[in-house]
PDB file of C-alpha atoms and ligand atoms in Angstrom:
ATOM      1  CA  MET A   1     -16.622  17.674 -12.461  1.00  0.00           C
ATOM      2  CA  LEU A   2     -15.471  15.073 -10.449  1.00  0.00           C
ATOM      3  CA  ASP A   3     -15.780  12.242 -13.620  1.00  0.00           C
ATOM      4  CA  LEU A   4     -14.080   9.433 -12.980  1.00  0.00           C
ATOM      5  CA  THR A   5     -15.808   6.696 -15.426  1.00  0.00           C
ATOM      6  CA  GLY A   6     -14.619   4.982 -17.942  1.00  0.00           C
ATOM      7  CA  LYS A   7     -11.758   4.525 -15.489  1.00  0.00           C
ATOM      8  CA  ASN A   8     -10.607   1.535 -13.501  1.00  0.00           C
ATOM      9  CA  ALA A   9      -9.781   1.797  -9.915  1.00  0.00           C
ATOM     10  CA  LEU A  10      -7.968  -0.609  -7.948  1.00  0.00           C
ATOM     11  CA  VAL A  11      -8.127  -0.158  -4.279  1.00  0.00           C
ATOM     12  CA  THR A  12      -6.795  -2.320  -1.741  1.00  0.00           C
ATOM     13  CA  GLY A  13      -6.531  -2.635   2.255  1.00  0.00           C
ATOM     14  CA  ILE A  14     -10.489  -2.577   2.981  1.00  0.00           C
ATOM     15  CA  ALA A  15     -11.071  -4.565   6.293  1.00  0.00           C
ATOM     16  CA  ASN A  16     -13.713  -3.582   6.926  1.00  0.00           C
ATOM     17  CA  ASN A  17     -16.810  -0.470   7.129  1.00  0.00           C
ATOM     18  CA  ARG A  18     -13.803   1.347   9.520  1.00  0.00           C
ATOM     19  CA  SER A  19     -11.797   1.403   6.163  1.00  0.00           C
ATOM     20  CA  ILE A  20      -9.732   4.457   4.557  1.00  0.00           C
ATOM     21  CA  ALA A  21     -10.071   2.216   2.117  1.00  0.00           C
ATOM     22  CA  TRP A  22     -13.805   0.978   2.456  1.00  0.00           C
ATOM     23  CA  GLY A  23     -14.648   5.777   2.206  1.00  0.00           C
ATOM     24  CA  ILE A  24     -12.317   5.719  -0.708  1.00  0.00           C
ATOM     25  CA  ALA A  25     -13.728   3.019  -2.973  1.00  0.00           C
ATOM     26  CA  GLN A  26     -17.072   4.442  -1.950  1.00  0.00           C
ATOM     27  CA  GLN A  27     -15.911   7.572  -3.014  1.00  0.00           C
ATOM     28  CA  LEU A  28     -14.395   6.586  -6.477  1.00  0.00           C
ATOM     29  CA  HIS A  29     -17.286   4.298  -6.649  1.00  0.00           C
ATOM     30  CA  LYS A  30     -19.697   6.856  -6.334  1.00  0.00           C
ATOM     31  CA  ALA A  31     -18.199   9.435  -9.507  1.00  0.00           C
ATOM     32  CA  GLY A  32     -18.502   6.652 -11.370  1.00  0.00           C
ATOM     33  CA  ALA A  33     -15.176   4.162 -11.707  1.00  0.00           C
ATOM     34  CA  ASN A  34     -14.772   0.821 -11.872  1.00  0.00           C
ATOM     35  CA  LEU A  35     -13.763  -0.904  -9.156  1.00  0.00           C
ATOM     36  CA  GLY A  36     -11.633  -3.495  -8.058  1.00  0.00           C
ATOM     37  CA  ILE A  37     -10.551  -5.091  -4.648  1.00  0.00           C
ATOM     38  CA  THR A  38      -8.541  -6.422  -3.045  1.00  0.00           C
ATOM     39  CA  TYR A  39      -8.123  -8.183   0.706  1.00  0.00           C
ATOM     40  CA  LEU A  40      -5.715  -9.992   2.654  1.00  0.00           C
ATOM     41  CA  PRO A  41      -6.821 -13.657   2.136  1.00  0.00           C
ATOM     42  CA  ASP A  42      -6.665 -15.266   5.991  1.00  0.00           C
ATOM     43  CA  GLU A  43      -6.037 -19.232   6.631  1.00  0.00           C
ATOM     44  CA  LYS A  44     -10.036 -19.776   7.090  1.00  0.00           C
ATOM     45  CA  GLY A  45     -10.885 -17.240   4.409  1.00  0.00           C
ATOM     46  CA  LYS A  46     -12.945 -15.323   6.497  1.00  0.00           C
ATOM     47  CA  MET A  47     -11.449 -11.508   5.536  1.00  0.00           C
ATOM     48  CA  GLU A  48     -12.213 -13.824   1.948  1.00  0.00           C
ATOM     49  CA  LYS A  49     -15.793 -13.798   3.038  1.00  0.00           C
ATOM     50  CA  LYS A  50     -16.353  -9.942   5.148  1.00  0.00           C
ATOM     51  CA  VAL A  51     -15.210  -8.212   2.777  1.00  0.00           C
ATOM     52  CA  GLU A  52     -16.884  -9.750  -0.137  1.00  0.00           C
ATOM     53  CA  ASP A  53     -19.964  -9.271   1.647  1.00  0.00           C
ATOM     54  CA  LEU A  54     -18.718  -5.347   2.065  1.00  0.00           C
ATOM     55  CA  VAL A  55     -17.337  -4.406  -0.036  1.00  0.00           C
ATOM     56  CA  SER A  56     -20.852  -6.106  -2.800  1.00  0.00           C
ATOM     57  CA  PRO A  57     -23.525  -3.449  -3.370  1.00  0.00           C
ATOM     58  CA  LEU A  58     -20.136  -1.258  -5.314  1.00  0.00           C
ATOM     59  CA  ASN A  59     -20.328  -4.696  -7.878  1.00  0.00           C
ATOM     60  CA  PRO A  60     -16.578  -4.073  -8.412  1.00  0.00           C
ATOM     61  CA  SER A  61     -14.964  -5.736 -11.702  1.00  0.00           C
ATOM     62  CA  LEU A  62     -12.093  -7.939  -9.753  1.00  0.00           C
ATOM     63  CA  PHE A  63     -12.040  -9.149  -6.348  1.00  0.00           C
ATOM     64  CA  LEU A  64      -8.603 -10.501  -5.826  1.00  0.00           C
ATOM     65  CA  PRO A  65      -6.448 -11.479  -2.400  1.00  0.00           C
ATOM     66  CA  CYS A  66      -2.871  -9.773  -2.627  1.00  0.00           C
ATOM     67  CA  ASN A  67      -0.788  -9.864   0.471  1.00  0.00           C
ATOM     68  CA  VAL A  68       1.917  -7.956  -0.658  1.00  0.00           C
ATOM     69  CA  GLN A  69       4.487  -9.498   0.952  1.00  0.00           C
ATOM     70  CA  ASN A  70       3.901 -12.562  -1.473  1.00  0.00           C
ATOM     71  CA  ASP A  71       5.116 -11.411  -4.794  1.00  0.00           C
ATOM     72  CA  GLU A  72       3.511 -14.404  -6.601  1.00  0.00           C
ATOM     73  CA  GLN A  73       0.238 -12.912  -5.091  1.00  0.00           C
ATOM     74  CA  VAL A  74       0.582  -9.801  -6.727  1.00  0.00           C
ATOM     75  CA  SER A  75       2.368  -9.841  -9.976  1.00  0.00           C
ATOM     76  CA  GLN A  76      -1.309 -12.050 -10.468  1.00  0.00           C
ATOM     77  CA  VAL A  77      -3.268  -8.761  -9.236  1.00  0.00           C
ATOM     78  CA  PHE A  78      -2.128  -7.379 -12.538  1.00  0.00           C
ATOM     79  CA  SER A  79      -2.348  -9.882 -14.476  1.00  0.00           C
ATOM     80  CA  THR A  80      -5.653 -10.680 -14.020  1.00  0.00           C
ATOM     81  CA  ILE A  81      -6.353  -6.325 -14.380  1.00  0.00           C
ATOM     82  CA  GLN A  82      -4.357  -6.799 -17.848  1.00  0.00           C
ATOM     83  CA  ASP A  83      -5.991  -9.663 -18.877  1.00  0.00           C
ATOM     84  CA  LYS A  84      -9.674  -8.392 -17.659  1.00  0.00           C
ATOM     85  CA  TRP A  85      -9.533  -4.810 -17.779  1.00  0.00           C
ATOM     86  CA  GLY A  86      -6.825  -4.659 -20.284  1.00  0.00           C
ATOM     87  CA  LYS A  87      -5.202  -1.156 -19.056  1.00  0.00           C
ATOM     88  CA  LEU A  88      -5.366   0.295 -15.497  1.00  0.00           C
ATOM     89  CA  ASP A  89      -6.269   4.216 -14.442  1.00  0.00           C
ATOM     90  CA  ILE A  90      -5.685   4.405 -10.501  1.00  0.00           C
ATOM     91  CA  LEU A  91      -4.036   2.600  -7.852  1.00  0.00           C
ATOM     92  CA  ILE A  92      -5.178   3.056  -4.254  1.00  0.00           C
ATOM     93  CA  HIS A  93      -2.054   1.778  -1.683  1.00  0.00           C
ATOM     94  CA  CYS A  94      -4.300   2.306   1.271  1.00  0.00           C
ATOM     95  CA  LEU A  95      -1.972  -0.374   3.547  1.00  0.00           C
ATOM     96  CA  ALA A  96      -0.234  -0.366   6.448  1.00  0.00           C
ATOM     97  CA  PHE A  97       0.852  -3.003   9.562  1.00  0.00           C
ATOM     98  CA  ALA A  98       3.531  -2.954  12.427  1.00  0.00           C
ATOM     99  CA  SER A  99       3.450  -4.986  15.671  1.00  0.00           C
ATOM    100  CA  ARG A 100       1.395  -4.342  18.165  1.00  0.00           C
ATOM    101  CA  ASP A 101       5.012  -4.072  21.070  1.00  0.00           C
ATOM    102  CA  ASP A 102       6.896  -2.111  18.352  1.00  0.00           C
ATOM    103  CA  LEU A 103       3.585   0.923  18.699  1.00  0.00           C
ATOM    104  CA  THR A 104       4.384   1.298  22.475  1.00  0.00           C
ATOM    105  CA  GLY A 105       6.625   2.310  24.601  1.00  0.00           C
ATOM    106  CA  ASP A 106      10.758   2.475  24.005  1.00  0.00           C
ATOM    107  CA  PHE A 107      11.120   3.475  20.203  1.00  0.00           C
ATOM    108  CA  SER A 108      14.932   2.310  20.201  1.00  0.00           C
ATOM    109  CA  ASN A 109      13.922  -1.266  21.777  1.00  0.00           C
ATOM    110  CA  THR A 110      12.017  -1.827  17.622  1.00  0.00           C
ATOM    111  CA  SER A 111      13.414  -5.352  16.698  1.00  0.00           C
ATOM    112  CA  ARG A 112      14.790  -5.361  13.804  1.00  0.00           C
ATOM    113  CA  ASP A 113      12.648  -8.699  12.401  1.00  0.00           C
ATOM    114  CA  GLY A 114      10.006  -5.660  13.288  1.00  0.00           C
ATOM    115  CA  PHE A 115      11.067  -2.663  11.702  1.00  0.00           C
ATOM    116  CA  GLN A 116      11.612  -4.860   8.763  1.00  0.00           C
ATOM    117  CA  LEU A 117       8.572  -6.065   8.875  1.00  0.00           C
ATOM    118  CA  ALA A 118       6.576  -2.765   9.046  1.00  0.00           C
ATOM    119  CA  LEU A 119       9.200  -0.706   6.737  1.00  0.00           C
ATOM    120  CA  ASP A 120       8.058  -4.081   4.018  1.00  0.00           C
ATOM    121  CA  ILE A 121       4.490  -3.929   4.261  1.00  0.00           C
ATOM    122  CA  SER A 122       4.332  -0.277   4.889  1.00  0.00           C
ATOM    123  CA  ALA A 123       7.191   1.007   2.700  1.00  0.00           C
ATOM    124  CA  TYR A 124       8.344  -0.652  -0.262  1.00  0.00           C
ATOM    125  CA  SER A 125       4.350  -2.045  -0.963  1.00  0.00           C
ATOM    126  CA  LEU A 126       4.193   1.097  -2.187  1.00  0.00           C
ATOM    127  CA  LEU A 127       7.416   0.416  -5.109  1.00  0.00           C
ATOM    128  CA  SER A 128       5.784  -3.293  -5.866  1.00  0.00           C
ATOM    129  CA  LEU A 129       2.387  -2.272  -6.422  1.00  0.00           C
ATOM    130  CA  ALA A 130       3.159   1.391  -8.205  1.00  0.00           C
ATOM    131  CA  LYS A 131       6.172  -1.514 -11.126  1.00  0.00           C
ATOM    132  CA  GLY A 132       3.202  -3.634 -11.385  1.00  0.00           C
ATOM    133  CA  ALA A 133       0.843  -0.721 -12.295  1.00  0.00           C
ATOM    134  CA  LYS A 134       3.700   0.866 -14.876  1.00  0.00           C
ATOM    135  CA  PRO A 135       2.818  -0.284 -17.779  1.00  0.00           C
ATOM    136  CA  LEU A 136      -1.089  -1.154 -17.299  1.00  0.00           C
ATOM    137  CA  MET A 137      -1.574   2.769 -16.982  1.00  0.00           C
ATOM    138  CA  SER A 138      -0.897   3.810 -20.661  1.00  0.00           C
ATOM    139  CA  GLU A 139      -3.263   6.443 -20.691  1.00  0.00           C
ATOM    140  CA  GLY A 140      -1.716   7.931 -18.172  1.00  0.00           C
ATOM    141  CA  GLY A 141      -2.402   7.202 -14.321  1.00  0.00           C
ATOM    142  CA  SER A 142      -3.057   8.166 -10.429  1.00  0.00           C
ATOM    143  CA  ILE A 143      -1.496   6.502  -7.271  1.00  0.00           C
ATOM    144  CA  VAL A 144      -2.599   7.562  -4.080  1.00  0.00           C
ATOM    145  CA  THR A 145      -0.994   6.821  -0.822  1.00  0.00           C
ATOM    146  CA  LEU A 146      -1.953   7.215   3.060  1.00  0.00           C
ATOM    147  CA  THR A 147       0.276   9.264   4.936  1.00  0.00           C
ATOM    148  CA  TYR A 148       0.487  10.159   8.361  1.00  0.00           C
ATOM    149  CA  LEU A 149       2.160  13.340  10.169  1.00  0.00           C
ATOM    150  CA  GLY A 150       3.958  10.541  12.968  1.00  0.00           C
ATOM    151  CA  GLY A 151       5.790  10.340   9.356  1.00  0.00           C
ATOM    152  CA  VAL A 152       7.492  13.672   9.768  1.00  0.00           C
ATOM    153  CA  ARG A 153       7.451  14.681  13.045  1.00  0.00           C
ATOM    154  CA  VAL A 154       7.519  12.986  16.556  1.00  0.00           C
ATOM    155  CA  VAL A 155       3.741  11.415  18.033  1.00  0.00           C
ATOM    156  CA  PRO A 156       3.943   9.397  21.184  1.00  0.00           C
ATOM    157  CA  ASN A 157       4.394   5.797  19.903  1.00  0.00           C
ATOM    158  CA  TYR A 158       3.489   5.985  16.277  1.00  0.00           C
ATOM    159  CA  ASN A 159       7.126   4.725  16.713  1.00  0.00           C
ATOM    160  CA  VAL A 160       8.796   2.478  13.658  1.00  0.00           C
ATOM    161  CA  MET A 161       5.414   3.259  12.003  1.00  0.00           C
ATOM    162  CA  GLY A 162       6.408   6.684  11.516  1.00  0.00           C
ATOM    163  CA  ILE A 163      10.149   5.848   9.613  1.00  0.00           C
ATOM    164  CA  ALA A 164       8.160   3.782   7.019  1.00  0.00           C
ATOM    165  CA  LYS A 165       5.638   6.102   6.589  1.00  0.00           C
ATOM    166  CA  ALA A 166       9.195   8.982   6.568  1.00  0.00           C
ATOM    167  CA  ALA A 167      10.122   6.209   3.272  1.00  0.00           C
ATOM    168  CA  LEU A 168       6.661   5.962   2.228  1.00  0.00           C
ATOM    169  CA  GLU A 169       6.227   9.549   1.760  1.00  0.00           C
ATOM    170  CA  MET A 170       9.683  10.062   0.058  1.00  0.00           C
ATOM    171  CA  ASN A 171       8.344   6.755  -2.459  1.00  0.00           C
ATOM    172  CA  VAL A 172       5.852   9.475  -3.656  1.00  0.00           C
ATOM    173  CA  LYS A 173       8.419  11.900  -4.034  1.00  0.00           C
ATOM    174  CA  TYR A 174      10.806   9.867  -6.371  1.00  0.00           C
ATOM    175  CA  LEU A 175       7.967   7.424  -7.963  1.00  0.00           C
ATOM    176  CA  ALA A 176       5.956  11.092  -9.148  1.00  0.00           C
ATOM    177  CA  ALA A 177       9.738  11.671 -10.750  1.00  0.00           C
ATOM    178  CA  GLU A 178       9.751   8.473 -12.531  1.00  0.00           C
ATOM    179  CA  LEU A 179       6.476   7.790 -13.555  1.00  0.00           C
ATOM    180  CA  GLY A 180       5.578  11.496 -14.673  1.00  0.00           C
ATOM    181  CA  PRO A 181       7.267  11.103 -17.798  1.00  0.00           C
ATOM    182  CA  ASN A 182       4.726   8.614 -18.352  1.00  0.00           C
ATOM    183  CA  ASN A 183       1.434  10.656 -17.168  1.00  0.00           C
ATOM    184  CA  ILE A 184       1.120   9.326 -14.182  1.00  0.00           C
ATOM    185  CA  ARG A 185       1.081  11.184 -10.777  1.00  0.00           C
ATOM    186  CA  VAL A 186       2.049  10.237  -7.595  1.00  0.00           C
ATOM    187  CA  ASN A 187       0.308  11.641  -4.711  1.00  0.00           C
ATOM    188  CA  GLY A 188      -0.375  10.925  -0.579  1.00  0.00           C
ATOM    189  CA  ILE A 189      -2.384  11.704   1.447  1.00  0.00           C
ATOM    190  CA  SER A 190      -1.423  12.630   5.331  1.00  0.00           C
ATOM    191  CA  ALA A 191      -5.173  11.897   7.160  1.00  0.00           C
ATOM    192  CA  GLY A 192      -5.806  12.903  10.809  1.00  0.00           C
ATOM    193  CA  PRO A 193      -6.225  10.319  12.489  1.00  0.00           C
ATOM    194  CA  ILE A 194      -8.824   8.397  12.719  1.00  0.00           C
ATOM    195  CA  ARG A 195     -10.983   5.347  14.689  1.00  0.00           C
ATOM    196  CA  THR A 196      -9.972   1.937  12.048  1.00  0.00           C
ATOM    197  CA  LEU A 197      -8.116  -1.121  12.944  1.00  0.00           C
ATOM    198  CA  ALA A 198      -4.906  -0.373  12.066  1.00  0.00           C
ATOM    199  CA  SER A 199      -5.404   2.573  14.525  1.00  0.00           C
ATOM    200  CA  SER A 200      -5.856   0.502  17.648  1.00  0.00           C
ATOM    201  CA  ALA A 201      -3.040  -0.933  17.778  1.00  0.00           C
ATOM    202  CA  VAL A 202      -1.344   2.201  17.989  1.00  0.00           C
ATOM    203  CA  GLY A 203      -0.834   3.027  22.169  1.00  0.00           C
ATOM    204  CA  GLY A 204      -3.127   5.911  23.582  1.00  0.00           C
ATOM    205  CA  ILE A 205      -4.845   6.245  20.062  1.00  0.00           C
ATOM    206  CA  LEU A 206      -7.781   7.997  21.932  1.00  0.00           C
ATOM    207  CA  ASP A 207      -6.317  10.223  23.146  1.00  0.00           C
ATOM    208  CA  MET A 208      -4.302  11.554  19.676  1.00  0.00           C
ATOM    209  CA  ILE A 209      -8.063  11.937  18.299  1.00  0.00           C
ATOM    210  CA  HIS A 210      -9.200  13.710  21.618  1.00  0.00           C
ATOM    211  CA  HIS A 211      -5.986  16.447  21.474  1.00  0.00           C
ATOM    212  CA  VAL A 212      -6.476  16.825  17.346  1.00  0.00           C
ATOM    213  CA  GLU A 213     -10.203  17.817  18.531  1.00  0.00           C
ATOM    214  CA  GLU A 214      -8.783  20.108  21.010  1.00  0.00           C
ATOM    215  CA  VAL A 215      -6.541  21.011  19.188  1.00  0.00           C
ATOM    216  CA  ALA A 216      -7.462  21.473  15.324  1.00  0.00           C
ATOM    217  CA  PRO A 217      -8.551  24.809  13.486  1.00  0.00           C
ATOM    218  CA  LEU A 218     -12.044  22.149  12.662  1.00  0.00           C
ATOM    219  CA  ARG A 219     -11.951  21.726  16.668  1.00  0.00           C
ATOM    220  CA  ARG A 220     -12.942  17.830  15.033  1.00  0.00           C
ATOM    221  CA  THR A 221     -11.012  14.754  13.277  1.00  0.00           C
ATOM    222  CA  VAL A 222     -12.014  13.923   9.823  1.00  0.00           C
ATOM    223  CA  THR A 223     -13.873  11.341   8.478  1.00  0.00           C
ATOM    224  CA  GLN A 224     -12.654   7.973   6.361  1.00  0.00           C
ATOM    225  CA  THR A 225     -15.776  10.212   4.066  1.00  0.00           C
ATOM    226  CA  GLU A 226     -13.766  13.666   3.502  1.00  0.00           C
ATOM    227  CA  VAL A 227     -10.564  11.690   2.888  1.00  0.00           C
ATOM    228  CA  GLY A 228     -13.044   9.715   0.110  1.00  0.00           C
ATOM    229  CA  ASN A 229     -13.295  12.502  -1.811  1.00  0.00           C
ATOM    230  CA  THR A 230     -10.065  14.005  -1.669  1.00  0.00           C
ATOM    231  CA  ALA A 231      -8.541  10.597  -3.296  1.00  0.00           C
ATOM    232  CA  ALA A 232     -11.133  10.266  -5.157  1.00  0.00           C
ATOM    233  CA  PHE A 233     -10.034  14.753  -6.645  1.00  0.00           C
ATOM    234  CA  LEU A 234      -6.361  13.419  -6.844  1.00  0.00           C
ATOM    235  CA  CYS A 235      -7.514  10.504  -9.079  1.00  0.00           C
ATOM    236  CA  SER A 236      -9.728  12.217 -11.491  1.00  0.00           C
ATOM    237  CA  ASP A 237      -8.466  15.633 -13.816  1.00  0.00           C
ATOM    238  CA  LEU A 238      -9.044  17.671 -11.354  1.00  0.00           C
ATOM    239  CA  SER A 239      -5.850  17.578 -10.646  1.00  0.00           C
ATOM    240  CA  SER A 240      -4.265  16.923 -13.641  1.00  0.00           C
ATOM    241  CA  GLY A 241      -1.418  19.393 -12.745  1.00  0.00           C
ATOM    242  CA  VAL A 242      -0.661  17.990  -9.146  1.00  0.00           C
ATOM    243  CA  THR A 243       2.671  15.428  -8.748  1.00  0.00           C
ATOM    244  CA  GLY A 244       4.726  13.639  -5.643  1.00  0.00           C
ATOM    245  CA  GLN A 245       2.588  16.092  -3.489  1.00  0.00           C
ATOM    246  CA  ILE A 246       1.561  15.481   0.877  1.00  0.00           C
ATOM    247  CA  LEU A 247      -1.632  16.746   1.027  1.00  0.00           C
ATOM    248  CA  TYR A 248      -3.037  17.318   4.265  1.00  0.00           C
ATOM    249  CA  VAL A 249      -6.702  16.052   5.464  1.00  0.00           C
ATOM    250  CA  ASP A 250      -6.794  16.331   9.049  1.00  0.00           C
ATOM    251  CA  ALA A 251      -9.364  19.127   9.516  1.00  0.00           C
ATOM    252  CA  GLY A 252      -6.172  21.670   9.668  1.00  0.00           C
ATOM    253  CA  TYR A 253      -3.449  21.023  13.002  1.00  0.00           C
ATOM    254  CA  GLU A 254      -1.132  20.071  11.092  1.00  0.00           C
ATOM    255  CA  ILE A 255      -0.196  23.650  10.471  1.00  0.00           C
ATOM    256  CA  MET A 256      -0.254  23.926  14.296  1.00  0.00           C
ATOM    257  CA  GLY A 257       2.633  25.086  16.511  1.00  0.00           C
ATOM    258  CA  MET A 258       0.905  24.154  20.047  1.00  0.00           C
TER     259      MET A 258
HETATM  260  P1  LIG B 301      -7.643  -0.771   8.088  1.00  0.00           P
HETATM  261  O1  LIG B 301      -7.178  -1.638   9.539  1.00  0.00           O
HETATM  262  O2  LIG B 301      -9.240  -0.311   7.632  1.00  0.00           O
HETATM  263  O3  LIG B 301      -6.491  -0.853   7.038  1.00  0.00           O
HETATM  264  C1  LIG B 301      -5.215  -1.230   6.588  1.00  0.00           C
HETATM  265  C2  LIG B 301      -5.150  -2.298   5.825  1.00  0.00           C
HETATM  266  O4  LIG B 301      -3.955  -2.804   5.361  1.00  0.00           O
HETATM  267  C3  LIG B 301      -5.927  -3.853   6.467  1.00  0.00           C
HETATM  268  O5  LIG B 301      -7.040  -3.517   5.183  1.00  0.00           O
HETATM  269  C4  LIG B 301      -5.215  -5.051   5.834  1.00  0.00           C
HETATM  270  O6  LIG B 301      -5.896  -5.961   5.295  1.00  0.00           O
HETATM  271  C5  LIG B 301      -4.291  -4.508   5.346  1.00  0.00           C
HETATM  272  N1  LIG B 301      -2.900  -5.099   5.382  1.00  0.00           N
HETATM  273  C6  LIG B 301      -2.006  -5.311   6.383  1.00  0.00           C
HETATM  274  N2  LIG B 301      -1.357  -6.170   5.694  1.00  0.00           N
HETATM  275  C7  LIG B 301      -1.735  -6.297   4.947  1.00  0.00           C
HETATM  276  C8  LIG B 301      -0.494  -7.499   3.409  1.00  0.00           C
HETATM  277  N3  LIG B 301       0.288  -8.024   4.370  1.00  0.00           N
HETATM  278  N4  LIG B 301      -0.594  -7.469   2.513  1.00  0.00           N
HETATM  279  C9  LIG B 301      -1.520  -6.757   2.573  1.00  0.00           C
HETATM  280  N5  LIG B 301      -2.839  -5.764   2.824  1.00  0.00           N
HETATM  281  C10 LIG B 301      -2.468  -5.452   4.513  1.00  0.00           C
HETATM  282  O7  LIG B 301      -6.932   0.741   9.299  1.00  0.00           O
HETATM  283  P2  LIG B 301      -6.627   2.010   8.569  1.00  0.00           P
HETATM  284  O8  LIG B 301      -6.428   3.237   9.382  1.00  0.00           O
HETATM  285  O9  LIG B 301      -7.624   1.951   7.350  1.00  0.00           O
HETATM  286  O10 LIG B 301      -5.270   2.636   7.254  1.00  0.00           O
HETATM  287  C11 LIG B 301      -4.973   2.695   5.722  1.00  0.00           C
HETATM  288  C12 LIG B 301      -3.674   3.405   5.787  1.00  0.00           C
HETATM  289  O11 LIG B 301      -4.618   4.453   6.473  1.00  0.00           O
HETATM  290  C13 LIG B 301      -3.214   2.363   6.057  1.00  0.00           C
HETATM  291  O12 LIG B 301      -1.099   3.127   5.387  1.00  0.00           O
HETATM  292  C14 LIG B 301      -2.871   4.053   7.259  1.00  0.00           C
HETATM  293  O13 LIG B 301      -1.196   3.772   8.438  1.00  0.00           O
HETATM  294  C15 LIG B 301      -3.063   5.591   6.932  1.00  0.00           C
HETATM  295  N6  LIG B 301      -3.133   5.581   8.311  1.00  0.00           N
HETATM  296  C16 LIG B 301      -4.730   6.343   9.060  1.00  0.00           C
HETATM  297  C17 LIG B 301      -4.793   6.174   9.884  1.00  0.00           C
HETATM  298  C18 LIG B 301      -5.445   5.873  11.014  1.00  0.00           C
HETATM  299  O14 LIG B 301      -5.542   7.365  11.824  1.00  0.00           O
HETATM  300  N7  LIG B 301      -5.886   5.256  11.597  1.00  0.00           N
HETATM  301  C19 LIG B 301      -4.058   8.136  10.060  1.00  0.00           C
HETATM  302  C20 LIG B 301      -3.478   8.160   8.400  1.00  0.00           C
HETATM  303  C21 LIG B 301      -3.036   7.426   7.860  1.00  0.00           C
END
């Protein structure tokens, strides 16, 4: 049975009720996990309020600001977990960012700053969070990140985010190799296109979704809940032999040649 009772889970990347991280948090909660939620702080505190209101039915025992570009905030998250929980079992990395300008048009126009920004937030952040989590996962653990097919194949307009996802997927493998001896598993979920705040920045996202609905074996795209269920599986003992993998939750689209 999928049971996460007694497990402490840190979930990053909830912005609103369309966020994939929101789908994951709900399924982890349903399976009995104790949740810690982080949000991306903004100057007016709007995001904090919005996310806090959304997640309150899940009774998170930690609710913390975390901009992954801010090393101090990242280390504060883990020192709070150390103080309040003592150990961490699950880390959900469900965030990414690239400038809207870099998610449309010619890939060769990507600026150096735009490249660095996308790679820093979307790929390097998995390393910095895993580094903080490692000493706290004293009884083993599971780290799950979110990726997309555009990291292994060319998808129109995905551009620099494809490069970031390629880096992210290799991060999964190198981290899995390093952390395996500590019984910490690291896996990625490659989700099919879903309408969210982040995906709306990718030029032509609706066309991508319609294409998947026509071509994917299941003739539809996937939901946040389906991704959440797979994340819960990857965080549970049911997947105890699985690490370093990218699991496609995309209604089968990835297998199609045409
Ligand atoms: P979303 O906009 O709901 O989530 C993106 C999150 O990233 C937001 O919560 C945002 O606050 C956070 N974020 C951005 N910059 C940050 C920073 N500097 N520090 C901390 N957090 C930051 O969109 P989503 O689609 O749910 O995206 C979640 C993950 O799923 C991303 O990695 C995305 O690439 C991936 N993904 C999305 C799709 C899709 O079609 N929506 C498909 C496959 C993979």
